[in-house]
Amino acid sequence: MEMTNVSVDGRTKPAGPLLSVRDLGKRYGTRIGCANVSFDLWPGEVLGIVGESGSGKSTLLSCLAGHLEPDRGQVVFDTRNGPRDTITMSEPERRKLGRTDWAFVHQNPRDGLRMGVTAGGNVGERLMAVGARHYGDIRAQALDWLGRVEIAAERIDDRPSAFSGGMQQRLQIARNLVTGPRLVFMDEPTGGLDVSVQARLLDLLRGLVREMGLSAIIVTHDLAVVRLLADRLMVMKGGHVVEQGLTDQVLDDPQHA
Amino acid sequence: MTDQAYNFAYLDEQTKRMIRRAILKGIAVPGYQVPFASREMPMPYGWGTGGVQVTAACLVPEDCLKVIDQGADDTTNAVSIRKFFQRTAGVAVTEATADASVIQTRHRIPELPLREGQILVYQVPIPEPLRFLEPRETETRKMHSLEEYGLMHVKLYEDIARHGQIATSYAYPVKVEGRYVMDPSPIPKFDNPKLSGSAALQLFGAGREQRIYAVPPYTSVVSLDFEDHPFVAGKAPHDCDLCGATDSYLDEVIVDDAGGRMFVCSDTDFCRGRKDAGHIGRLGVQTDGGA
C-alpha cells in the first residue's frame, strides 16, 4: 500500500493514518457491543469488517461514524485542521464532518434517502448543506453524479420511490459522494439486492473508490464483497476483533477457528 | 362594556404573564420559536387561537384593535375575533390601519406601512418551516440550533425542478437577522419584503403547535432563494378593479359563470381609503367620501 505523500486537494500531506481507532468499547448494559477495538486506516485504504450476525460489526461502525456514543476509546480522524478525536469533539463539528468529509451508506436506501424528494434534490442536499446556492450548478453536479452511478439523466426529477432497489442504492451512493468525502462508512451496501445487481454495484463502487482515492470502511457478512473491495480485513466475533490482516491472507489462510 | 364574568381580555393574569414571558424571549431571539403553554380558547384550533392568545397578552385598556382575515375586516373570522375582544376587553376597535395600536392578522400584512408603536399579531397554523421536509421535531430543533438550513433550499430546489421557478407563493421561508429560518405564516410572498425593517413589532402565535416567535422592529428579514433564481414578490398582473391601485395585493373574484372575473385589493381598508380619496378602478363606482 502506497502511504507516502498522498495528495488531497492538491496539497501534499505527510503520511499518517486517516483514521486511528484506539481501544474502542461499547456496552449495552452487561452485554458487550464491541470491545478493545484498535486499528489504523490509511488514506486510500478500504477496510472490510466481517463477522457473523451479532458480532458487533454494526455497533462498531455506528461508534466510528458518530451515530452511537462509545463508552471508551478514541476515534482520531485526520481533519483538514489536523488530527482530532471525533468522540470528544462538539456535536456541531461532528455533524459538519458528517456532511463534508464523511459519508454513510445505509444498508436500506430508504434510511439514507429522502423518499419524498426528487433524485436531483437528494444528490443536491449535501451541496446545499455546505452552502451551494446556485441552482444551475447544483443541478449540473447532480446530473454528473447520476451519470457516474449509471442513472439516466431523464430520471433526475423522479422520486426515489419510483426507482428499483438497485437504483435507490446507487442514488444513495451518489448523494453521499457528491461533496467529495474522504472517508465513507458503508453498512452492508449490497444487502437486500439480488446477485446480478450486487455485482454491478460492486463494480461501480470499486471504480469510484479507486478513482476518487476514497478510504472506506465496509461492514458486511458477504465475503465476496470484501474480496472484491477491501484491501484489509477485520474479523469480529462476540464484540472482539479476532483476526485482522490483508484480505487475501485472512480469507485464504484464516487463523481463527 | 366588559363582560364581568371574564378577566380583562379573557385570559387570567398568570396565563398572560406566561405568554408575555414567551413573547419577550421571542423578541430577544428574533425568529426563534419559543414554546408556551397554549390554552384552550373558546374557538376551534385553526381559527387563530395562537394569535388570540398573543393579542390577549398584549392588550391594554387604551388599545385600539383591528382584526383582519386575508386583508379583509369584514369576514367571519375577523368579525368574531374583534367581537370577542370588544366583549371581553372592552377595547376600542377600528378598521383603519393607521388608527390601530394592535392589529391581529390572518395571512396578510396591511398595505399601509406600519409605524412605531404598532403591534402586528399573526395567526400561525404551522410554525416549523422544516416540518414537511423533516417530520421529527427533535431533529428540526437540532437543525435550528446548529443552523443547518441546507434542507430549506432542497424545498426551493424541488420547486424549480418541478415547476421551472420557485412556485412557493405563500408561507415563503425567510431568514431573520442572519440567523433563524422562520415561517412567516401563510402570508403571500408579496408581503415578504414588508417583514423586513418594519417599524412595528411583529408577533407570531401558533396555538395548536404551542409556539410563539417574533420579529422586533427594524429587523432584517431575507427571503431565501438561489443566486440564479432570485426571490420575486409576485402578485396578479392586474390593477384593482375598484380603486385602481397598481401596487396592492389582489384577490381574484369570479363574478359570473361565463369566465368573468375581477381583481380587487385584498386589503379592504386600503381599498376604501383610495376610493374615498377619489381613485376609481375599471369596475368601480364613484363614492362621495366615507360611504
GROMACS .gro file of C-alpha atoms in nm, chain A residues 135-145:
model
   11
  135TYR     CA    1  -2.948   2.616  -0.884
  136GLY     CA    2  -2.779   2.562  -1.220
  137ASP     CA    3  -2.455   2.446  -1.062
  138ILE     CA    4  -2.631   2.216  -0.817
  139ARG     CA    5  -2.832   2.061  -1.097
  140ALA     CA    6  -2.525   2.018  -1.318
  141GLN     CA    7  -2.342   1.839  -1.038
  142ALA     CA    8  -2.643   1.622  -0.966
  143LEU     CA    9  -2.661   1.526  -1.333
  144ASP     CA   10  -2.291   1.449  -1.339
  145TRP     CA   11  -2.327   1.223  -1.036
   0.00000   0.00000   0.00000
